[in-house]
């Protein structure tokens, strides 16, 4: 698949989480060619099409969390969940990122928290707002994984 097929697939998977901003595809397209960012997609082995995606890149100028590289957008299309794809995507992301990586997750999102812990992320704290994100339900978790941490 080419980059434009990947972009269309990413948009479809991302849309499974709700309405996207009008400039979403344009923003992701820019990140796909930005050397500071890594955008990964998961595909089925036996059929074309994106079934998951995630990215990692710098978040700076934060007042309520450390500056650093953050995981974002980790999503597996609903029909393909619970078969190890999210875990592999997150594992590959921390490898391509190298070094320390942060992530923020809604405290209610058991699936994502489990996944992060399995990939060696440790909890740094909980708050109603991290990195400018206000969490549904009122609590989010800030996580960090250091290079060489438990995999
Ligand atoms: C979170 C998400 C990416 C997980 O993807 P996935 O491909 O289903 O994850 P995996 O199959 O690799 O799951 C690995 C482990 O995570 C945990 N997990 C995954 N889904 C879970 C769920 N619904 N409930 C509880 N634990 C879950 C389990 O420990 C699981 O291992 P197991 O299946 O052996 O029990 C997926 O559910 C998703 O896209 N959710 C919506 C978007 C989202 O919340 N993204 C995270 C934002 S921070």
XYZ file of C-alpha atoms and ligand atoms in Angstrom:
199
model
C 0.000 0.000 0.000
C 1.171 3.518 -0.694
C 1.183 6.469 1.673
C -2.115 7.836 0.322
C -3.834 4.446 0.846
C -2.433 4.430 4.371
C -3.805 7.927 4.954
C -7.290 6.928 3.785
C -7.133 3.843 6.014
C -5.991 5.886 9.003
C -8.885 8.302 8.519
C -11.343 5.370 8.453
C -9.912 3.794 11.628
C -9.713 7.148 13.425
C -13.339 7.881 12.498
C -14.376 4.766 14.460
C -13.731 6.912 17.578
C -16.019 9.734 16.528
C -16.218 12.810 14.389
C -12.856 14.080 13.120
C -11.781 17.704 12.692
C -12.032 18.991 9.105
C -8.246 19.243 8.710
C -7.527 15.822 10.251
C -6.209 14.115 7.067
C -4.050 17.122 6.238
C -2.511 17.136 9.733
C -1.737 13.422 9.677
C -0.329 13.674 6.158
C 2.095 16.354 7.407
C 3.162 14.168 10.321
C 3.830 11.210 8.010
C 6.608 13.209 6.372
C 7.849 15.036 9.497
C 11.150 13.517 10.703
C 10.228 14.224 14.359
C 7.122 12.053 14.138
C 6.540 8.348 13.558
C 3.124 7.250 12.282
C 2.613 3.481 12.301
C -0.177 1.469 10.731
C -1.216 -2.149 11.251
C -2.591 -4.151 8.340
C -3.992 -7.660 8.048
C -1.502 -10.130 6.649
C -4.008 -11.608 4.205
C -5.867 -8.529 2.969
C -5.093 -4.899 2.244
C -6.409 -2.173 4.507
C -5.435 -0.397 7.685
C -6.868 -1.939 10.866
C -4.925 0.070 13.416
C -2.683 3.067 13.786
C -0.787 5.135 16.316
C 1.834 7.841 16.365
C 4.556 9.236 18.558
C 6.101 12.688 18.444
C 7.123 15.745 20.446
C 4.676 17.654 22.630
C 6.265 20.858 23.896
C 5.279 23.924 25.891
C 3.093 21.870 28.219
C 2.227 23.462 31.556
C 0.670 20.426 33.236
C 2.935 17.592 32.030
C 6.598 17.157 31.075
C 7.699 18.096 27.555
C 8.714 14.994 25.631
C 7.625 12.492 23.034
C 4.067 11.296 23.544
C 2.148 8.341 22.151
C -1.124 9.413 20.608
C -4.034 8.142 18.530
C -3.522 4.461 19.409
C -6.595 2.869 17.818
C -7.540 -0.571 16.521
C -10.656 -0.872 14.391
C -13.446 -2.338 16.574
C -13.793 -5.658 14.635
C -10.065 -6.381 15.029
C -9.687 -5.706 18.755
C -8.517 -8.191 21.346
C -6.180 -10.059 19.022
C -2.886 -8.467 20.027
C -2.744 -5.699 17.400
C -2.844 -2.771 19.859
C -0.068 -4.351 21.917
C 2.124 -4.840 18.863
C 1.500 -1.278 17.640
C 2.444 0.200 21.006
C 5.479 -2.109 21.258
C 6.665 -1.077 17.782
C 6.085 2.607 18.581
C 8.336 2.560 21.645
C 11.029 0.813 19.606
C 10.960 3.300 16.722
C 10.779 6.219 19.161
C 13.733 5.033 21.288
C 14.469 6.746 24.619
C 11.793 7.986 26.973
C 8.185 8.056 25.798
C 5.137 9.476 27.618
C 1.450 8.769 27.217
C -1.781 10.082 28.711
C -4.772 7.781 29.088
C -8.250 8.238 30.508
C -8.332 6.510 33.921
C -11.501 4.693 32.807
C -9.749 3.157 29.781
C -8.789 -0.193 31.323
C -7.850 -1.661 27.943
C -5.363 1.087 27.160
C -3.931 1.155 30.703
C -3.379 -2.629 30.630
C -1.740 -2.349 27.255
C 0.611 0.410 28.414
C 1.604 -1.481 31.566
C 2.349 -4.569 29.518
C 4.661 -2.485 27.365
C 6.608 -1.243 30.377
C 4.916 2.124 30.996
C 4.742 3.226 34.626
C 2.218 5.607 36.146
C 3.559 9.058 37.092
C 0.323 10.536 38.373
C -3.384 11.158 37.974
C -5.199 14.446 37.344
C -8.294 15.888 35.730
C -6.139 17.479 33.020
C -2.813 16.582 31.401
C -1.231 18.163 28.325
C -4.307 20.318 27.870
C -6.613 17.272 27.728
C -9.654 17.297 30.038
C -10.614 13.708 30.723
C -14.156 12.399 30.467
C -15.032 11.134 33.929
C -12.587 13.562 35.526
C -9.380 11.547 35.767
C -6.463 10.832 33.437
C -3.213 8.943 33.949
C 0.226 10.213 32.937
C 2.569 7.353 32.018
C 6.242 7.096 31.098
C 8.354 4.368 29.570
C 12.132 4.635 29.707
C 14.339 2.949 27.171
C 15.510 -0.353 28.573
C 12.430 -0.478 30.827
C 10.507 -3.726 31.146
C 9.095 -4.807 27.788
C -7.005 0.222 23.404
C -6.961 -0.551 22.085
C -5.982 0.161 21.136
C -6.475 -1.983 22.371
O -6.262 -2.629 21.119
P -6.355 -4.239 21.013
O -5.803 -4.618 19.668
O -7.713 -4.694 21.337
O -5.359 -4.673 22.182
P -4.668 -6.072 22.362
O -5.479 -7.150 21.697
O -3.246 -5.953 21.964
O -4.792 -6.246 23.939
C -3.712 -6.470 24.733
C -4.158 -6.418 26.203
O -4.740 -5.160 26.530
C -5.815 -5.395 27.462
N -7.098 -5.129 26.828
C -7.361 -4.902 25.510
N -8.690 -4.659 25.332
C -9.271 -4.731 26.570
C -10.589 -4.529 27.059
N -11.606 -4.216 26.233
N -10.810 -4.657 28.390
C -9.810 -4.954 29.242
N -8.513 -5.159 28.838
C -8.256 -5.027 27.518
C -5.733 -6.843 27.838
O -4.785 -6.960 28.875
C -5.198 -7.427 26.547
O -4.613 -8.673 26.702
P -5.511 -10.008 26.608
O -6.348 -9.894 25.358
O -4.474 -11.099 26.575
O -6.358 -10.012 27.862
C -8.378 -0.666 21.447
O -9.286 -1.191 22.413
C -8.928 0.640 20.926
O -8.644 1.048 19.788
N -9.736 1.332 21.760
C -10.361 2.614 21.367
C -9.344 3.718 21.282
C -8.564 3.895 22.575
O -9.137 3.903 23.661
N -7.233 4.057 22.413
C -6.331 4.307 23.530
C -6.251 5.763 23.777
S -5.072 6.098 25.076
